[in-house]
């Protein structure tokens, strides 16, 4: 029977009161899924319905409505698509992912390798090693003007995890999460995971994509729970000046339930004369702000997966509770490397400064190159390594063999198809008029990309004359 079990289908077995054990009669039934029946149900009423041929088994494979409601990340999808094309031999230039093209600085990498050599490869405390949390506290005090203790820090597997844990920790069903657009693609989905409602507040290229405090105030309600700010911004590169943050802080102070999540992952990638201000450092804001940062961008440590959140102890403790059930603590090796990163000096020292200078040179090249094109609008980024360009003047034009360029999605598909350049549509960030270009690539690569884009757009320019 064991050799032919795969072809046997048991449609129904009914046992009378005197029937022996099912397993004594059909030993193989122990491998089948059985539903336990309460003791008060008569044995003769028990029926077994099962199929041993798993290809024919009816299985409920439906997904959670909460997961079904989530949208996949377009930046990840486009990056994966571009990688697949490269592997297939198509010479695609990838300007979609937000990943520095620099190697992790040698001092940091060596600290990680030493951790492995010295056997520092076991679990760490869930919230992170005391050594690293103390180093983060020192950094926040010296560079950001915010004083914390190690029990107000939780180290996670990337800043992204820190953000989602913070959202889950403070939001309840029905709460509103205020998100200025353009926004980092994951913010609205994180709100939905918490059964909260994302409230999107548009900003405009004429205002350098900065949130208007009066517009913010007019959209706050008793359900407003969390305001998410990202400065320097992904995808726009905009930087909130201190004066504007002070206005926002005054508005936040009027709403007892309203907290702020400040995503500062691009803090050190900033171009003078712009300067970074942590909103938690402003009067009255420390106790209602969750500051998120990490090591992936400025220190070129994307693959090390390390970020952190700092804030009021009871909220940070809640973040740690979530993490303890999700992933537990971050990599011990990465944490040793992070200590070395914070030891490089103020704002990362010369190592980070060299990278930022390269980013600035690339930014200047792209701003000049696209600024010379007709029908293109640009807000010059003051930080990060993205250019968010308004290409909407090309919408409605038809490309031979492709069709009509309807929106940012179709324009990016067109540029990938005709120009072999992978970019991210602005619709992913809540602003369909624009597309995002990551300049975390060499200047030579960016020069080639610009030429491809300009060449691909020529037929669309001609189409406008027809």
mmCIF file with all atom_site columns, C-alpha atoms in Angstrom, residues 350-464:
data_model
loop_
_atom_site.group_PDB
_atom_site.id
_atom_site.type_symbol
_atom_site.label_atom_id
_atom_site.label_alt_id
_atom_site.label_comp_id
_atom_site.label_asym_id
_atom_site.label_entity_id
_atom_site.label_seq_id
_atom_site.pdbx_PDB_ins_code
_atom_site.Cartn_x
_atom_site.Cartn_y
_atom_site.Cartn_z
_atom_site.occupancy
_atom_site.B_iso_or_equiv
_atom_site.pdbx_formal_charge
_atom_site.auth_seq_id
_atom_site.auth_comp_id
_atom_site.auth_asym_id
_atom_site.auth_atom_id
_atom_site.pdbx_PDB_model_num
ATOM 1   C CA . UNK A 1 350 ? 36.874 62.733 5.375   1.00 0.00 ? 350 UNK A CA 1
ATOM 2   C CA . UNK A 1 351 ? 35.642 59.363 4.085   1.00 0.00 ? 351 UNK A CA 1
ATOM 3   C CA . UNK A 1 352 ? 32.017 60.504 3.866   1.00 0.00 ? 352 UNK A CA 1
ATOM 4   C CA . UNK A 1 353 ? 33.009 63.979 2.718   1.00 0.00 ? 353 UNK A CA 1
ATOM 5   C CA . UNK A 1 354 ? 34.791 62.471 -0.302  1.00 0.00 ? 354 UNK A CA 1
ATOM 6   C CA . UNK A 1 355 ? 31.662 60.565 -1.294  1.00 0.00 ? 355 UNK A CA 1
ATOM 7   C CA . UNK A 1 356 ? 29.447 63.637 -0.846  1.00 0.00 ? 356 UNK A CA 1
ATOM 8   C CA . UNK A 1 357 ? 31.739 65.703 -3.074  1.00 0.00 ? 357 UNK A CA 1
ATOM 9   C CA . UNK A 1 358 ? 31.383 63.074 -5.795  1.00 0.00 ? 358 UNK A CA 1
ATOM 10  C CA . UNK A 1 359 ? 27.597 63.106 -5.431  1.00 0.00 ? 359 UNK A CA 1
ATOM 11  C CA . UNK A 1 360 ? 27.574 66.877 -5.702  1.00 0.00 ? 360 UNK A CA 1
ATOM 12  C CA . UNK A 1 361 ? 29.591 66.791 -8.923  1.00 0.00 ? 361 UNK A CA 1
ATOM 13  C CA . UNK A 1 362 ? 27.122 64.305 -10.386 1.00 0.00 ? 362 UNK A CA 1
ATOM 14  C CA . UNK A 1 363 ? 24.152 66.393 -9.266  1.00 0.00 ? 363 UNK A CA 1
ATOM 15  C CA . UNK A 1 364 ? 25.577 69.491 -10.898 1.00 0.00 ? 364 UNK A CA 1
ATOM 16  C CA . UNK A 1 365 ? 26.127 67.630 -14.167 1.00 0.00 ? 365 UNK A CA 1
ATOM 17  C CA . UNK A 1 366 ? 22.577 66.277 -14.277 1.00 0.00 ? 366 UNK A CA 1
ATOM 18  C CA . UNK A 1 367 ? 20.955 69.578 -13.314 1.00 0.00 ? 367 UNK A CA 1
ATOM 19  C CA . UNK A 1 368 ? 22.864 71.338 -16.096 1.00 0.00 ? 368 UNK A CA 1
ATOM 20  C CA . UNK A 1 369 ? 22.193 68.614 -18.662 1.00 0.00 ? 369 UNK A CA 1
ATOM 21  C CA . UNK A 1 370 ? 18.448 68.314 -18.087 1.00 0.00 ? 370 UNK A CA 1
ATOM 22  C CA . UNK A 1 371 ? 18.087 72.040 -17.460 1.00 0.00 ? 371 UNK A CA 1
ATOM 23  C CA . UNK A 1 372 ? 19.094 72.629 -21.081 1.00 0.00 ? 372 UNK A CA 1
ATOM 24  C CA . UNK A 1 373 ? 16.182 70.545 -22.348 1.00 0.00 ? 373 UNK A CA 1
ATOM 25  C CA . UNK A 1 374 ? 12.895 72.120 -23.396 1.00 0.00 ? 374 UNK A CA 1
ATOM 26  C CA . UNK A 1 375 ? 9.804  71.294 -21.377 1.00 0.00 ? 375 UNK A CA 1
ATOM 27  C CA . UNK A 1 376 ? 11.675 69.968 -18.350 1.00 0.00 ? 376 UNK A CA 1
ATOM 28  C CA . UNK A 1 377 ? 11.241 71.368 -14.828 1.00 0.00 ? 377 UNK A CA 1
ATOM 29  C CA . UNK A 1 378 ? 13.797 70.796 -12.069 1.00 0.00 ? 378 UNK A CA 1
ATOM 30  C CA . UNK A 1 379 ? 14.011 71.566 -8.380  1.00 0.00 ? 379 UNK A CA 1
ATOM 31  C CA . UNK A 1 380 ? 17.718 71.447 -7.601  1.00 0.00 ? 380 UNK A CA 1
ATOM 32  C CA . UNK A 1 381 ? 18.251 68.880 -4.833  1.00 0.00 ? 381 UNK A CA 1
ATOM 33  C CA . UNK A 1 382 ? 20.050 70.033 -1.698  1.00 0.00 ? 382 UNK A CA 1
ATOM 34  C CA . UNK A 1 383 ? 20.785 66.544 -0.399  1.00 0.00 ? 383 UNK A CA 1
ATOM 35  C CA . UNK A 1 384 ? 20.522 62.775 -0.986  1.00 0.00 ? 384 UNK A CA 1
ATOM 36  C CA . UNK A 1 385 ? 21.421 61.464 -4.465  1.00 0.00 ? 385 UNK A CA 1
ATOM 37  C CA . UNK A 1 386 ? 18.202 61.780 -6.436  1.00 0.00 ? 386 UNK A CA 1
ATOM 38  C CA . UNK A 1 387 ? 16.928 64.141 -9.093  1.00 0.00 ? 387 UNK A CA 1
ATOM 39  C CA . UNK A 1 388 ? 13.136 64.359 -9.316  1.00 0.00 ? 388 UNK A CA 1
ATOM 40  C CA . UNK A 1 389 ? 12.384 65.796 -12.759 1.00 0.00 ? 389 UNK A CA 1
ATOM 41  C CA . UNK A 1 390 ? 9.066  66.977 -14.183 1.00 0.00 ? 390 UNK A CA 1
ATOM 42  C CA . UNK A 1 391 ? 8.709  65.402 -17.636 1.00 0.00 ? 391 UNK A CA 1
ATOM 43  C CA . UNK A 1 392 ? 4.942  65.855 -17.874 1.00 0.00 ? 392 UNK A CA 1
ATOM 44  C CA . UNK A 1 393 ? 5.263  68.015 -21.004 1.00 0.00 ? 393 UNK A CA 1
ATOM 45  C CA . UNK A 1 394 ? 6.026  64.764 -22.855 1.00 0.00 ? 394 UNK A CA 1
ATOM 46  C CA . UNK A 1 395 ? 2.766  63.145 -21.793 1.00 0.00 ? 395 UNK A CA 1
ATOM 47  C CA . UNK A 1 396 ? 0.202  62.702 -24.538 1.00 0.00 ? 396 UNK A CA 1
ATOM 48  C CA . UNK A 1 397 ? 2.819  62.253 -27.232 1.00 0.00 ? 397 UNK A CA 1
ATOM 49  C CA . UNK A 1 398 ? 2.967  59.105 -29.319 1.00 0.00 ? 398 UNK A CA 1
ATOM 50  C CA . UNK A 1 399 ? 6.086  57.081 -30.015 1.00 0.00 ? 399 UNK A CA 1
ATOM 51  C CA . UNK A 1 400 ? 6.163  54.873 -33.078 1.00 0.00 ? 400 UNK A CA 1
ATOM 52  C CA . UNK A 1 401 ? 6.124  51.221 -32.138 1.00 0.00 ? 401 UNK A CA 1
ATOM 53  C CA . UNK A 1 402 ? 5.355  52.021 -28.520 1.00 0.00 ? 402 UNK A CA 1
ATOM 54  C CA . UNK A 1 403 ? 2.172  54.005 -28.277 1.00 0.00 ? 403 UNK A CA 1
ATOM 55  C CA . UNK A 1 404 ? 1.132  57.075 -26.342 1.00 0.00 ? 404 UNK A CA 1
ATOM 56  C CA . UNK A 1 405 ? 3.130  58.288 -23.358 1.00 0.00 ? 405 UNK A CA 1
ATOM 57  C CA . UNK A 1 406 ? 0.296  58.626 -20.871 1.00 0.00 ? 406 UNK A CA 1
ATOM 58  C CA . UNK A 1 407 ? 2.067  59.115 -17.547 1.00 0.00 ? 407 UNK A CA 1
ATOM 59  C CA . UNK A 1 408 ? 5.290  58.570 -15.608 1.00 0.00 ? 408 UNK A CA 1
ATOM 60  C CA . UNK A 1 409 ? 4.884  54.788 -15.728 1.00 0.00 ? 409 UNK A CA 1
ATOM 61  C CA . UNK A 1 410 ? 4.671  54.656 -19.512 1.00 0.00 ? 410 UNK A CA 1
ATOM 62  C CA . UNK A 1 411 ? 7.497  57.175 -19.903 1.00 0.00 ? 411 UNK A CA 1
ATOM 63  C CA . UNK A 1 412 ? 9.772  55.016 -17.758 1.00 0.00 ? 412 UNK A CA 1
ATOM 64  C CA . UNK A 1 413 ? 8.762  51.908 -19.719 1.00 0.00 ? 413 UNK A CA 1
ATOM 65  C CA . UNK A 1 414 ? 9.535  53.784 -22.916 1.00 0.00 ? 414 UNK A CA 1
ATOM 66  C CA . UNK A 1 415 ? 12.963 54.931 -21.691 1.00 0.00 ? 415 UNK A CA 1
ATOM 67  C CA . UNK A 1 416 ? 13.781 51.400 -20.575 1.00 0.00 ? 416 UNK A CA 1
ATOM 68  C CA . UNK A 1 417 ? 12.652 49.979 -23.921 1.00 0.00 ? 417 UNK A CA 1
ATOM 69  C CA . UNK A 1 418 ? 14.131 52.586 -26.261 1.00 0.00 ? 418 UNK A CA 1
ATOM 70  C CA . UNK A 1 419 ? 16.940 54.050 -24.191 1.00 0.00 ? 419 UNK A CA 1
ATOM 71  C CA . UNK A 1 420 ? 17.842 51.068 -22.011 1.00 0.00 ? 420 UNK A CA 1
ATOM 72  C CA . UNK A 1 421 ? 17.904 53.274 -18.918 1.00 0.00 ? 421 UNK A CA 1
ATOM 73  C CA . UNK A 1 422 ? 16.048 52.129 -15.782 1.00 0.00 ? 422 UNK A CA 1
ATOM 74  C CA . UNK A 1 423 ? 14.346 54.972 -13.876 1.00 0.00 ? 423 UNK A CA 1
ATOM 75  C CA . UNK A 1 424 ? 11.498 55.078 -11.348 1.00 0.00 ? 424 UNK A CA 1
ATOM 76  C CA . UNK A 1 425 ? 8.135  56.655 -12.227 1.00 0.00 ? 425 UNK A CA 1
ATOM 77  C CA . UNK A 1 426 ? 6.997  59.480 -10.011 1.00 0.00 ? 426 UNK A CA 1
ATOM 78  C CA . UNK A 1 427 ? 3.679  57.726 -9.460  1.00 0.00 ? 427 UNK A CA 1
ATOM 79  C CA . UNK A 1 428 ? 5.526  55.421 -7.052  1.00 0.00 ? 428 UNK A CA 1
ATOM 80  C CA . UNK A 1 429 ? 6.217  58.486 -4.887  1.00 0.00 ? 429 UNK A CA 1
ATOM 81  C CA . UNK A 1 430 ? 2.803  60.105 -5.201  1.00 0.00 ? 430 UNK A CA 1
ATOM 82  C CA . UNK A 1 431 ? 3.726  62.614 -7.948  1.00 0.00 ? 431 UNK A CA 1
ATOM 83  C CA . UNK A 1 432 ? 2.953  61.405 -11.460 1.00 0.00 ? 432 UNK A CA 1
ATOM 84  C CA . UNK A 1 433 ? 4.387  64.454 -13.259 1.00 0.00 ? 433 UNK A CA 1
ATOM 85  C CA . UNK A 1 434 ? 7.954  63.428 -12.417 1.00 0.00 ? 434 UNK A CA 1
ATOM 86  C CA . UNK A 1 435 ? 10.440 60.603 -12.693 1.00 0.00 ? 435 UNK A CA 1
ATOM 87  C CA . UNK A 1 436 ? 13.258 59.861 -10.256 1.00 0.00 ? 436 UNK A CA 1
ATOM 88  C CA . UNK A 1 437 ? 16.858 59.501 -11.337 1.00 0.00 ? 437 UNK A CA 1
ATOM 89  C CA . UNK A 1 438 ? 19.355 58.098 -8.861  1.00 0.00 ? 438 UNK A CA 1
ATOM 90  C CA . UNK A 1 439 ? 22.825 59.522 -9.404  1.00 0.00 ? 439 UNK A CA 1
ATOM 91  C CA . UNK A 1 440 ? 24.502 56.979 -7.162  1.00 0.00 ? 440 UNK A CA 1
ATOM 92  C CA . UNK A 1 441 ? 26.543 55.918 -10.182 1.00 0.00 ? 441 UNK A CA 1
ATOM 93  C CA . UNK A 1 442 ? 29.801 57.097 -11.711 1.00 0.00 ? 442 UNK A CA 1
ATOM 94  C CA . UNK A 1 443 ? 29.906 60.320 -13.702 1.00 0.00 ? 443 UNK A CA 1
ATOM 95  C CA . UNK A 1 444 ? 30.843 58.323 -16.810 1.00 0.00 ? 444 UNK A CA 1
ATOM 96  C CA . UNK A 1 445 ? 27.744 56.160 -16.402 1.00 0.00 ? 445 UNK A CA 1
ATOM 97  C CA . UNK A 1 446 ? 25.546 59.220 -15.895 1.00 0.00 ? 446 UNK A CA 1
ATOM 98  C CA . UNK A 1 447 ? 26.948 60.864 -19.029 1.00 0.00 ? 447 UNK A CA 1
ATOM 99  C CA . UNK A 1 448 ? 26.052 57.778 -21.046 1.00 0.00 ? 448 UNK A CA 1
ATOM 100 C CA . UNK A 1 449 ? 22.586 57.676 -19.488 1.00 0.00 ? 449 UNK A CA 1
ATOM 101 C CA . UNK A 1 450 ? 21.863 61.311 -20.339 1.00 0.00 ? 450 UNK A CA 1
ATOM 102 C CA . UNK A 1 451 ? 22.812 60.720 -23.971 1.00 0.00 ? 451 UNK A CA 1
ATOM 103 C CA . UNK A 1 452 ? 20.533 57.686 -24.161 1.00 0.00 ? 452 UNK A CA 1
ATOM 104 C CA . UNK A 1 453 ? 17.629 59.567 -22.592 1.00 0.00 ? 453 UNK A CA 1
ATOM 105 C CA . UNK A 1 454 ? 18.027 62.559 -24.900 1.00 0.00 ? 454 UNK A CA 1
ATOM 106 C CA . UNK A 1 455 ? 18.213 60.296 -27.939 1.00 0.00 ? 455 UNK A CA 1
ATOM 107 C CA . UNK A 1 456 ? 15.127 58.360 -26.859 1.00 0.00 ? 456 UNK A CA 1
ATOM 108 C CA . UNK A 1 457 ? 13.167 61.582 -26.342 1.00 0.00 ? 457 UNK A CA 1
ATOM 109 C CA . UNK A 1 458 ? 13.876 62.960 -29.826 1.00 0.00 ? 458 UNK A CA 1
ATOM 110 C CA . UNK A 1 459 ? 10.965 61.071 -31.461 1.00 0.00 ? 459 UNK A CA 1
ATOM 111 C CA . UNK A 1 460 ? 8.642  62.409 -28.755 1.00 0.00 ? 460 UNK A CA 1
ATOM 112 C CA . UNK A 1 461 ? 9.776  65.959 -29.483 1.00 0.00 ? 461 UNK A CA 1
ATOM 113 C CA . UNK A 1 462 ? 9.051  65.359 -33.163 1.00 0.00 ? 462 UNK A CA 1
ATOM 114 C CA . UNK A 1 463 ? 5.639  63.940 -32.282 1.00 0.00 ? 463 UNK A CA 1
ATOM 115 C CA . UNK A 1 464 ? 4.730  67.237 -30.625 1.00 0.00 ? 464 UNK A CA 1
#
